[in-house]
Short mmCIF file of C-alpha atoms in Angstrom, two decimals:
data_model
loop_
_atom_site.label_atom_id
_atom_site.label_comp_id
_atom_site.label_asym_id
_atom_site.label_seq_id
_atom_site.Cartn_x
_atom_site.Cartn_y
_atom_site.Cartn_z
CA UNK A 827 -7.39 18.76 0.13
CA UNK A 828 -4.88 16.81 2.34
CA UNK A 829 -6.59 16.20 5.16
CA UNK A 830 -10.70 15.47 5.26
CA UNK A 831 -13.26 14.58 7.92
CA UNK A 832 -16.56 14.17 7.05
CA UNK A 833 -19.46 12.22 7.33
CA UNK A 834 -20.61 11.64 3.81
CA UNK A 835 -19.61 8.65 1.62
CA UNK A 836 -16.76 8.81 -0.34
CA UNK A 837 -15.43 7.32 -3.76
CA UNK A 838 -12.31 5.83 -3.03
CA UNK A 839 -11.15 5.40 -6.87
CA UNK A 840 -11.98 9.08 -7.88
CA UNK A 841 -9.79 9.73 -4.50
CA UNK A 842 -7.21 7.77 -6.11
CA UNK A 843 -7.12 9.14 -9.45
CA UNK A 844 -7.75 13.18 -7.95
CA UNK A 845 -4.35 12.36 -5.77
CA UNK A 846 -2.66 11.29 -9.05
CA UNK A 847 -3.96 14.15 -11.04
CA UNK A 848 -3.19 17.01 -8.55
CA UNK A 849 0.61 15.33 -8.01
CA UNK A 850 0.61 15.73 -11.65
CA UNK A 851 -1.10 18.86 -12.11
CA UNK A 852 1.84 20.34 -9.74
CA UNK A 853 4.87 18.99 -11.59
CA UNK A 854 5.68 16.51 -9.04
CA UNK A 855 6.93 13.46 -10.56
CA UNK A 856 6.33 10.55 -8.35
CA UNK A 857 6.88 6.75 -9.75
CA UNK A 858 5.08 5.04 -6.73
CA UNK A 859 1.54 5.84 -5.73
CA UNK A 860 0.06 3.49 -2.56
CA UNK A 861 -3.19 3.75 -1.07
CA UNK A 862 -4.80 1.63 1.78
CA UNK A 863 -8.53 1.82 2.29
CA UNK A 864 -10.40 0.82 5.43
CA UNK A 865 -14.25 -1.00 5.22
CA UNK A 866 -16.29 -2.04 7.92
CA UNK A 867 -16.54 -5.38 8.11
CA UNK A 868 -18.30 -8.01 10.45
CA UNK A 869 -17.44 -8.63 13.59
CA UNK A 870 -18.87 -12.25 14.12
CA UNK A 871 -20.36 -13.69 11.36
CA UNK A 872 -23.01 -11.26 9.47
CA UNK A 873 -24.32 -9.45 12.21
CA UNK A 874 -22.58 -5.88 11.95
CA UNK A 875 -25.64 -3.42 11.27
CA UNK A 876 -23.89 -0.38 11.48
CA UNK A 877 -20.71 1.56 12.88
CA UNK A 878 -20.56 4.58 14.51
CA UNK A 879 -17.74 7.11 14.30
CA UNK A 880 -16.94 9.67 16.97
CA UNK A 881 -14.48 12.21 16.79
CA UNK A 882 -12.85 14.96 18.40
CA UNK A 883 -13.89 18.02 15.97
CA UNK A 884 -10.35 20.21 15.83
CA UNK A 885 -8.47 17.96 17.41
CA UNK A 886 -8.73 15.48 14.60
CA UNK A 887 -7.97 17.26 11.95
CA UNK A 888 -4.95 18.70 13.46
CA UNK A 889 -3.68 15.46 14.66
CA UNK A 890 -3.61 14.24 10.98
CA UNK A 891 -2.41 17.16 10.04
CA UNK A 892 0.73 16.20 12.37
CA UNK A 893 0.67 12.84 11.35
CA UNK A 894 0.64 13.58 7.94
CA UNK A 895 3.28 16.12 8.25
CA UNK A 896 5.89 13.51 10.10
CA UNK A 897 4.84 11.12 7.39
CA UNK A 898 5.84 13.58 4.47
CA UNK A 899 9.05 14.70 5.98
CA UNK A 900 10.52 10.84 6.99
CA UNK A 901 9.94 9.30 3.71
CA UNK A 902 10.47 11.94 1.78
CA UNK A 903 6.88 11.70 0.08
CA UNK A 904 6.29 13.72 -3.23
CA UNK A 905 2.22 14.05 -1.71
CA UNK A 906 0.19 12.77 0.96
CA UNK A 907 -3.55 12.42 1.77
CA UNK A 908 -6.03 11.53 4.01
CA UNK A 909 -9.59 10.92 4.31
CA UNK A 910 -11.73 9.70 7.26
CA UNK A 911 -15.54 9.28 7.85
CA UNK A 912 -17.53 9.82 11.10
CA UNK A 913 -20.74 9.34 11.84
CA UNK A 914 -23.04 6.21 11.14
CA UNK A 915 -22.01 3.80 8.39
CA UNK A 916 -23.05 0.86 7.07
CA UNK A 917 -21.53 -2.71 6.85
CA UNK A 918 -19.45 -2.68 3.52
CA UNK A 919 -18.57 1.23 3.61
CA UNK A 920 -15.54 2.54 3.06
CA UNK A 921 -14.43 4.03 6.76
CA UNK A 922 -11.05 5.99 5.69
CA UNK A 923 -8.31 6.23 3.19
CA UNK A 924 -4.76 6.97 3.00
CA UNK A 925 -2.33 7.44 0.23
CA UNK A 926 1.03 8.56 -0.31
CA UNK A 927 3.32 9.18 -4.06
CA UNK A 928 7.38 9.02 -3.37
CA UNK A 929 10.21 8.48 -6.56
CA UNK A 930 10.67 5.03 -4.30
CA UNK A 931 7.87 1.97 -3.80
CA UNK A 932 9.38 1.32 -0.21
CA UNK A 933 9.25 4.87 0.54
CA UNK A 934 6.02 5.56 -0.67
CA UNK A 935 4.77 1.93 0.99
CA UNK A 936 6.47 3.01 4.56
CA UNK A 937 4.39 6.34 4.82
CA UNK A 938 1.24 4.84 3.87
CA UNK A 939 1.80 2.20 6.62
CA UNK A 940 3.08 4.99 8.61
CA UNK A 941 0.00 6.92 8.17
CA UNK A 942 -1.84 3.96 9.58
CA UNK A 943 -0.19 3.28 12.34
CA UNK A 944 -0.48 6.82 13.64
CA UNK A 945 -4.00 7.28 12.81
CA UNK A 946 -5.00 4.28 14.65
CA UNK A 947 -3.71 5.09 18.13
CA UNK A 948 -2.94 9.00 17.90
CA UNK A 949 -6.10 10.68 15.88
CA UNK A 950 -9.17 11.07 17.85
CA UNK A 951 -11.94 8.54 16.45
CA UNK A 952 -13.90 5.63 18.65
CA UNK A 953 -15.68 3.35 16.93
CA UNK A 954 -18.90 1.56 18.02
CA UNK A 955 -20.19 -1.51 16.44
CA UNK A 956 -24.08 -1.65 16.48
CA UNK A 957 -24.76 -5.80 16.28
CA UNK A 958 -28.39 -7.41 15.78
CA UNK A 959 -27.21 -8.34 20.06
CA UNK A 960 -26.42 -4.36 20.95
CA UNK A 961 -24.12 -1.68 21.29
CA UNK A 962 -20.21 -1.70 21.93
CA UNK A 963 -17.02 0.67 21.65
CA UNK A 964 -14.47 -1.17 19.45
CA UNK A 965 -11.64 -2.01 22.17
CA UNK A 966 -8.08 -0.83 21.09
CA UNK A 967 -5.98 -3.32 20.02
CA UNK A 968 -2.53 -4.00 22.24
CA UNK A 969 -1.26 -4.76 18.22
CA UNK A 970 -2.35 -1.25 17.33
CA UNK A 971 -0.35 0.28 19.63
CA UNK A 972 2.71 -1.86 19.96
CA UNK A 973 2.88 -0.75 16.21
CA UNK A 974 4.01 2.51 17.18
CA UNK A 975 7.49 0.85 18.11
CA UNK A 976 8.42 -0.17 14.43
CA UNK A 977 9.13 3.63 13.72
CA UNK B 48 -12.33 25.91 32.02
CA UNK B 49 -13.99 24.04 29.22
CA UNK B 50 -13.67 19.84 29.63
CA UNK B 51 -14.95 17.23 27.20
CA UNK B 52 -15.95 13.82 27.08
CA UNK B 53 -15.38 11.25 24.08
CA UNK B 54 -17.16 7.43 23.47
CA UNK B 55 -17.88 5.48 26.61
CA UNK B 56 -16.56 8.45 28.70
CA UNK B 57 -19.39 10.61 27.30
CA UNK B 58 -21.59 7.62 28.02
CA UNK B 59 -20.98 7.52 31.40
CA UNK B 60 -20.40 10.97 32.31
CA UNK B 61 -23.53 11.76 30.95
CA UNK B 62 -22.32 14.92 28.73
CA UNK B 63 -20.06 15.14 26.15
CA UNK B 64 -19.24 19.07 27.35
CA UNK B 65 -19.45 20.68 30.47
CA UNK B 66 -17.93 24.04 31.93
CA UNK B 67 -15.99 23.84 35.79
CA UNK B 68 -14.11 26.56 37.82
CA UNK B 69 -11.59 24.73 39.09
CA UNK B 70 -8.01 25.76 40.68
CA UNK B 71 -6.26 22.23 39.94
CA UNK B 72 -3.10 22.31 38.47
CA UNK B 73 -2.41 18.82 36.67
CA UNK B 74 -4.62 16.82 35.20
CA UNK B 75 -4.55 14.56 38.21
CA UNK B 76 -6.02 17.05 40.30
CA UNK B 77 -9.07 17.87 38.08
CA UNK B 78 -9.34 14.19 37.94
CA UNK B 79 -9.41 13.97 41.74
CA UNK B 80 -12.53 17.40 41.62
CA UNK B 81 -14.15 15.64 38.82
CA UNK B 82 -14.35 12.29 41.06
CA UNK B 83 -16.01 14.03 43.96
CA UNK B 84 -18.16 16.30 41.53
CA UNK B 85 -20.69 12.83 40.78
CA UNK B 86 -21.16 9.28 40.87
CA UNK B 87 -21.34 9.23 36.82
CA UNK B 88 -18.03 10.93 37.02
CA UNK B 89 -16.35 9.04 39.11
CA UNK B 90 -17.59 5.69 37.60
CA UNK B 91 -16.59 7.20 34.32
CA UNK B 92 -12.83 8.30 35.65
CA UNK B 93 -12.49 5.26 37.73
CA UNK B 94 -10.01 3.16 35.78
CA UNK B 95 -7.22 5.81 34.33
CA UNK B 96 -5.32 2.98 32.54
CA UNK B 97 -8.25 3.05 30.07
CA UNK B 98 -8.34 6.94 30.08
CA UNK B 99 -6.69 9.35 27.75
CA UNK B 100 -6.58 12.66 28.00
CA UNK B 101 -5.83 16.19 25.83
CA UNK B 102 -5.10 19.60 26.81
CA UNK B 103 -6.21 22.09 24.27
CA UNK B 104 -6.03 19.44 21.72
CA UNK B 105 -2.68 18.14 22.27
CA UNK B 106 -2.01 14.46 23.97
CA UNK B 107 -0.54 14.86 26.93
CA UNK B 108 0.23 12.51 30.38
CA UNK B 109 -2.19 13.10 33.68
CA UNK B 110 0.63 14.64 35.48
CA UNK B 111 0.50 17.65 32.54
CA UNK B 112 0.04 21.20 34.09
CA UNK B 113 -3.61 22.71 32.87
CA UNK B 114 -2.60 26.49 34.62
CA UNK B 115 -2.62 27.68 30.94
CA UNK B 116 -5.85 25.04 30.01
CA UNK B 117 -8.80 26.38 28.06
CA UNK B 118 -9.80 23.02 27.17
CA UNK B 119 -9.53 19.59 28.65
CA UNK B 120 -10.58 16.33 26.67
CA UNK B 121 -10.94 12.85 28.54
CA UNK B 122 -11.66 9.95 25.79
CA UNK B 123 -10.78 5.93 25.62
CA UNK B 124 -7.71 4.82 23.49
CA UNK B 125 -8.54 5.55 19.94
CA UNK B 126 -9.86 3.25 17.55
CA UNK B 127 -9.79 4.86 14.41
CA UNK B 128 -8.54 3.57 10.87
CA UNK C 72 -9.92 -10.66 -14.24
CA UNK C 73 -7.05 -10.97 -11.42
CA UNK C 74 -4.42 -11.19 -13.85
CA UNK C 75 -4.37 -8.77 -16.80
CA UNK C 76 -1.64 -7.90 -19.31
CA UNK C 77 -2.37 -5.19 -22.22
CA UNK C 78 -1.24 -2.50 -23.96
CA UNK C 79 -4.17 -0.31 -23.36
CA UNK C 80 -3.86 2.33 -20.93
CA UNK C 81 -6.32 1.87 -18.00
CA UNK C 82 -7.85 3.79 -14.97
CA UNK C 83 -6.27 2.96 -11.84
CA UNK C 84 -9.26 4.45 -9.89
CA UNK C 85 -12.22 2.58 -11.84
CA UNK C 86 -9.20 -0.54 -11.50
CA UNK C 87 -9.69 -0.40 -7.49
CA UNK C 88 -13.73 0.24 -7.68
CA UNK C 89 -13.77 -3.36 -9.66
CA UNK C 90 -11.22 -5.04 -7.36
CA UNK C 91 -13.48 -3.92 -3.99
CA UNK C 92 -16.85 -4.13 -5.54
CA UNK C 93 -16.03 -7.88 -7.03
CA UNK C 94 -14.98 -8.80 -3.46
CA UNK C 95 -18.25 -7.32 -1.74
CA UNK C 96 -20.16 -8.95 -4.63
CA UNK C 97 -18.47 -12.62 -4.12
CA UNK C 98 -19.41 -11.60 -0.15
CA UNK C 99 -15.81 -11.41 0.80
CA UNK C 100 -15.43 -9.82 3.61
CA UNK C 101 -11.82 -7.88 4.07
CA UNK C 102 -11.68 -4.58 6.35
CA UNK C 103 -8.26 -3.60 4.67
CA UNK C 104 -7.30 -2.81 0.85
CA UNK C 105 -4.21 -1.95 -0.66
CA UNK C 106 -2.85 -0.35 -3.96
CA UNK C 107 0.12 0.09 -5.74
CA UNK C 108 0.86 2.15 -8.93
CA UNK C 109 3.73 2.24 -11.02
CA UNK C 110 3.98 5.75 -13.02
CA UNK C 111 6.47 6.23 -16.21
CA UNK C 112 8.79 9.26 -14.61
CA UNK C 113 11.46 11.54 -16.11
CA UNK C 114 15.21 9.59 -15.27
CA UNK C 115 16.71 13.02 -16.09
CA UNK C 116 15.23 16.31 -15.56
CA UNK C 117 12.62 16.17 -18.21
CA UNK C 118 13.88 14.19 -20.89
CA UNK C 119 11.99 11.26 -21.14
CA UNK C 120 9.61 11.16 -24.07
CA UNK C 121 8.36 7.62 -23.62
CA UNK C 122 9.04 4.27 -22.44
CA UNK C 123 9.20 0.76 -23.97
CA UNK C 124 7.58 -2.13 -22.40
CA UNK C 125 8.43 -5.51 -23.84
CA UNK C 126 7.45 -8.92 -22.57
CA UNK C 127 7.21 -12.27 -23.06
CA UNK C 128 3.49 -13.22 -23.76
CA UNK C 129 2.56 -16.50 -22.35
CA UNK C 130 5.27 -16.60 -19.14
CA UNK C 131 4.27 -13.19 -18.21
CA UNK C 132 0.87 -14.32 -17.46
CA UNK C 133 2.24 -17.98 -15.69
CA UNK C 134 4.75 -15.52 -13.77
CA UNK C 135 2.28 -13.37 -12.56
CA UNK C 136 -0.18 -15.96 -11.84
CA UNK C 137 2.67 -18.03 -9.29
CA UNK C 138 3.15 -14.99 -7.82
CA UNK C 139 -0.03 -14.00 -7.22
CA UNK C 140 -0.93 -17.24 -5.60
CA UNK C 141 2.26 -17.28 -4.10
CA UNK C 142 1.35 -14.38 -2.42
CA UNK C 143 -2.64 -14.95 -1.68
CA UNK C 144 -1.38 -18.12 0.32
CA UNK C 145 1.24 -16.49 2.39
CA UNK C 146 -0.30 -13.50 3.43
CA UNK C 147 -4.23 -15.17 3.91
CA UNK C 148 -5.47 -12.58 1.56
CA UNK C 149 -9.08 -12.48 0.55
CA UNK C 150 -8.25 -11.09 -2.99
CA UNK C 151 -5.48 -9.60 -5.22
CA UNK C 152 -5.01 -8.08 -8.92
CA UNK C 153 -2.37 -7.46 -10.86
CA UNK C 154 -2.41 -5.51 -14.13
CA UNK C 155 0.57 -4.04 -16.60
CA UNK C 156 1.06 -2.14 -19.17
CA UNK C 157 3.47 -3.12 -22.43
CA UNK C 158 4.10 -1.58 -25.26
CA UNK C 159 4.56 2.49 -25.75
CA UNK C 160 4.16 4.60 -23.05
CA UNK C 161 4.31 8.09 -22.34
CA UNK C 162 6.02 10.08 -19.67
CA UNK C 163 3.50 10.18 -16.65
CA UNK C 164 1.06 7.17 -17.78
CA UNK C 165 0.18 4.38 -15.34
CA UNK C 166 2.54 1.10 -15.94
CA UNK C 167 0.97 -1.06 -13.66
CA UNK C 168 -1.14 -1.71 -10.20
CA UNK C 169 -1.61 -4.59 -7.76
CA UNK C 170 -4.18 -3.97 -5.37
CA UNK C 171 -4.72 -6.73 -2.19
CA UNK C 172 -7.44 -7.18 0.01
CA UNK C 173 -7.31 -9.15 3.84
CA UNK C 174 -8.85 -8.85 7.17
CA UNK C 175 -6.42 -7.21 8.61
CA UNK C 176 -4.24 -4.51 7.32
CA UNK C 177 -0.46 -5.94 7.93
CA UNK C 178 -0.99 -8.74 5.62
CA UNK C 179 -3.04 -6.47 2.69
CA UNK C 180 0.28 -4.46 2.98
CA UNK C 181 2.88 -6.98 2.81
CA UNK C 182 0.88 -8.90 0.54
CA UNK C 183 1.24 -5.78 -1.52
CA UNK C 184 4.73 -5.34 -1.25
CA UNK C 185 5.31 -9.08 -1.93
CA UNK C 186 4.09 -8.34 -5.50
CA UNK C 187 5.86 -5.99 -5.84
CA UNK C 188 9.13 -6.95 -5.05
CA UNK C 189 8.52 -10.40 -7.41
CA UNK C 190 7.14 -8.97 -10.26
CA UNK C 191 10.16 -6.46 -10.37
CA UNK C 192 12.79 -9.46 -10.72
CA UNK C 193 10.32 -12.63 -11.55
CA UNK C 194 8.18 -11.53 -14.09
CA UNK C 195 9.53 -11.52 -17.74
CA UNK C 196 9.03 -7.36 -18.34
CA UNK C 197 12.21 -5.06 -19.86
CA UNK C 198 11.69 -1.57 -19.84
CA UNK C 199 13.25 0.59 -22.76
CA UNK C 200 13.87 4.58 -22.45
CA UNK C 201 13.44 7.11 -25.34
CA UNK C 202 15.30 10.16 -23.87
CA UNK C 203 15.83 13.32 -26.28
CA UNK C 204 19.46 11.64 -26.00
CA UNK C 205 18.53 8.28 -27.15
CA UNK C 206 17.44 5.21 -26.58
CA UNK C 207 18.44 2.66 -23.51
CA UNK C 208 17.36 -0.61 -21.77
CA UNK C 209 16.71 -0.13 -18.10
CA UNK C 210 19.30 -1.53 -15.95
CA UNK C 211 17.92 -4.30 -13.16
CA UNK C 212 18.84 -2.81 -10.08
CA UNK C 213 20.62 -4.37 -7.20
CA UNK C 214 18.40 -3.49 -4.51
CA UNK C 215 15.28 -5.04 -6.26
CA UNK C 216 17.40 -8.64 -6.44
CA UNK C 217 18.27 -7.53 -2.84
CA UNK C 218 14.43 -7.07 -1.73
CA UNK C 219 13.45 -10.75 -2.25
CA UNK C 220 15.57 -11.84 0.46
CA UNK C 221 13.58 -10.52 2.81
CA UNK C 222 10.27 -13.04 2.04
CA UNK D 777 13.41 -26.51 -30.66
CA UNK D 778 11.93 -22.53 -30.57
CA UNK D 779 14.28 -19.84 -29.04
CA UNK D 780 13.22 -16.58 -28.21
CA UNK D 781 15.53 -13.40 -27.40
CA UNK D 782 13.97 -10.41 -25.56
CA UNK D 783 15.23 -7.05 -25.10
CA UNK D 784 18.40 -6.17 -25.81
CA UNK D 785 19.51 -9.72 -26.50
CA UNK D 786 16.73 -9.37 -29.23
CA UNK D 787 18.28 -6.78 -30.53
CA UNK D 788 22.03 -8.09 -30.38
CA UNK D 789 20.77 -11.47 -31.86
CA UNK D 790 19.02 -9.51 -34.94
CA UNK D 791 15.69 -11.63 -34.31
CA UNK D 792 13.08 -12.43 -31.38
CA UNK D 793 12.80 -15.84 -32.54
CA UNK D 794 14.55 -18.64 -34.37
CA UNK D 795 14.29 -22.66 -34.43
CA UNK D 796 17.57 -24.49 -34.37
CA UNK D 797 18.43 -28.05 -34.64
CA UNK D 798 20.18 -28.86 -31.36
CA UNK D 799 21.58 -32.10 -29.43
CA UNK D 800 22.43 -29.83 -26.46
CA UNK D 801 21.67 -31.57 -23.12
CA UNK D 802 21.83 -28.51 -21.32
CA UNK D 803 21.36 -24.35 -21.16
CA UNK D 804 25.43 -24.16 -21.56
CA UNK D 805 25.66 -26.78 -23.88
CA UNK D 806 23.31 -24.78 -26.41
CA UNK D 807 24.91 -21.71 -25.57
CA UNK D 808 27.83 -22.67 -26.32
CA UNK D 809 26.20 -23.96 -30.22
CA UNK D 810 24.92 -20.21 -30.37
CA UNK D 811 28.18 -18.62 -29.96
CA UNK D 812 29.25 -20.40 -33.13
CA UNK D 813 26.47 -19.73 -34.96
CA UNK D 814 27.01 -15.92 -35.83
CA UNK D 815 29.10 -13.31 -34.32
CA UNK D 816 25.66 -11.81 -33.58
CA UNK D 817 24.86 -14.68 -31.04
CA UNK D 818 28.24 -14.44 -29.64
CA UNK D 819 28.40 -10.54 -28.69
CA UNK D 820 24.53 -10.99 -27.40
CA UNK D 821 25.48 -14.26 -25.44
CA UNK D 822 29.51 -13.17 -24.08
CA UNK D 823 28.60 -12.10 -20.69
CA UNK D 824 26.69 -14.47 -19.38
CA UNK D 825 25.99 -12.56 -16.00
CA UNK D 826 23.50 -10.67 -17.52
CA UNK D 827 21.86 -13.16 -19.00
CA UNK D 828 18.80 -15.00 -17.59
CA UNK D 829 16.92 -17.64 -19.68
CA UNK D 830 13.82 -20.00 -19.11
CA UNK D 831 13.28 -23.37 -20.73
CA UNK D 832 9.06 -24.07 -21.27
CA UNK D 833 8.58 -20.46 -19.46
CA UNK D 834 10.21 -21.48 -16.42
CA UNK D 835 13.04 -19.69 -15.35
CA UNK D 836 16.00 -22.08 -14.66
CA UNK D 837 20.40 -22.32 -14.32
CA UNK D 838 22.67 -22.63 -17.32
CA UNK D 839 23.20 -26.06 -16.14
CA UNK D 840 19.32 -27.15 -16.79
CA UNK D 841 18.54 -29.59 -19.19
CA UNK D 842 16.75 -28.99 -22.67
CA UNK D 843 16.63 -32.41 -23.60
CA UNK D 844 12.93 -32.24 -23.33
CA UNK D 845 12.21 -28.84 -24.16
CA UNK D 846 9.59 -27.18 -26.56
CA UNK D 847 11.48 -23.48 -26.32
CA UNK D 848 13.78 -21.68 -24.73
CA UNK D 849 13.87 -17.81 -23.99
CA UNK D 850 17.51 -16.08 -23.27
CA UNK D 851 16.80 -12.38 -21.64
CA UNK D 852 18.59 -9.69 -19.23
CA UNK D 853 17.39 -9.20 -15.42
CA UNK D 854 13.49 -8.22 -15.69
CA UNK D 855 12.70 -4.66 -15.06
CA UNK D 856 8.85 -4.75 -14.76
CA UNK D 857 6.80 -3.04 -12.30
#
């Protein structure tokens, strides 16, 4: 499947090589295969318990499905995929993945940064970081969105 | 009409789904109900430069028309990825 | 191992497992991670039988080294592999991967990309084609001289 | 002193490696000794545009000097990745 949302862990290697396969499994020959994988990771030092994901159930998966869609059409990618947890995770997890196959490196490099640029400020997930001092939604990032430009 | 709440705005609201008759037509106008309809509400709708909102799923600017709304979704700036 | 040159083939799955779980295991702690693979693919429709790899043991493994600390400076990453392939190859097997890991996912990209671009036209590799038609050295392209200019 | 050919400039030269006896102070200087030594060296060593070549593994210019070098490695433009 292209597009996932779920809350259970996730392999990211057998993601990897399952892309690969299926790309190869079709006939499509593709040179350059990119993936970019997301972990939770401390905020200050070492005192990230958990992160919660929230998201938008129909919404998100058709947003990606846009996203993904854009992505496969500008860069002319021979496959594209994405996966992306929700729900409580630990520090160290694996939040979401991306990757893309193209003929071309750059071309298969621009969608998967592509990918993540959209995903970050267009799908519909809030993240909340649960610290040993409390609760907080994850502020977006003026980066994140002045990203968006590049394209 | 159907309206739903994401994050802190789900927080503060109180719900994450609730169900209003309203006649607005933009999203600026439910906005303006929503503010009179509680004090939750209106804390949570007080600052729209932090707000973001969908109409049956799709991103779309307060001044959107909701006439043809089944759903309306109010949620922070996303932070996914 | 960060730096690996073989002639076996390997799994580019298990390959990215290693690279994260070594970094969680040395406690580094980098939200964003980024592959690349290089596949063998058909130059006409269908022809290729295999490829060639041939390199020059010893420099590969300096050239790949420089550029991989080349690289982990530059970019502030928190971790980065390289591995290729020589020897025969057959149409659709892995060639080779780089995988990068930083805090934030701009430099894990470019970081990846910088590997890319000077292992294509640094590191001592020549690829040879066995076509039903033949055999043929791969041509250097242009482009890949060109892509160093922009580092 | 050790050369090494790689590639097609292997296979033009007939062998991957040789040791010659050279006074050459640079690159050029001991390409132009090769040239003379067999028409094999010659036709694998005429264009010189798509030739690269690194003295001690280091790639370097025709004009570098060998006076202190181990080996030397003559190659086309690298192709990896």
């Amino acid at each position: 499947m292209s597009i996932r949302v779920q809350d259970a862990a996730f392999d990211m290697g057998a993601e990897l090589n399952a892309f690969s396969q299926a790309l190869a499994d079709n006939g499509v020959k593709a040179g350059a295969i990119v993936s970019f994988c997301g972990v939770t990771r401390d905020v200050a030092e070492g005192d990230l318990d958990a992160m919660v994901i929230e998201h938008y159930p129909g919404m998100t998966e058709a947003a990606l499905g846009d996203i993904r869609a854009q992505a496969m059409a500008r860069f002319s990618l021979a496959g594209a995929m994405i996966v992306h947890r929700y729900g409580r995770l630990a520090a160290g997890e694996i939040i979401m993945m991306v990757a893309t196959a193209a003929p071309h490196r750059a071309d298969a490099f621009a969608g998967a940064e592509f990918l993540m640029d959209y995903l970050k400020s267009r799908a519909p997930f809030w993240k909340k970081e649960i610290t040993t001092r409390g609760e907080s939604w994850v502020d977006a990032k003026d980066t994140d969105e002045a990203a968006l430009k590049r394209w | 009409m159907e309206l739903r709440y994401f994050a802190w705005l789900r927080e503060r609201v109180g719900t994450g789904h609730e169900v209003v008759e309203t006649e607005a037509a933009t999203v600026s106008a439910l906005v303006e109900e929503l503010r009179a309809r509680s004090e939750a509400h209106a804390f949570a709708l007080s600052d729209l430069t932090s707000v973001r909102v969908a109409v049956d799923q799709q991103l779309v600017d307060f001044d959107a028309s909701i006439s043809e709304a089944r759903e309306v979704a109010f949620f922070p700036p996303m932070t996914g990825g």
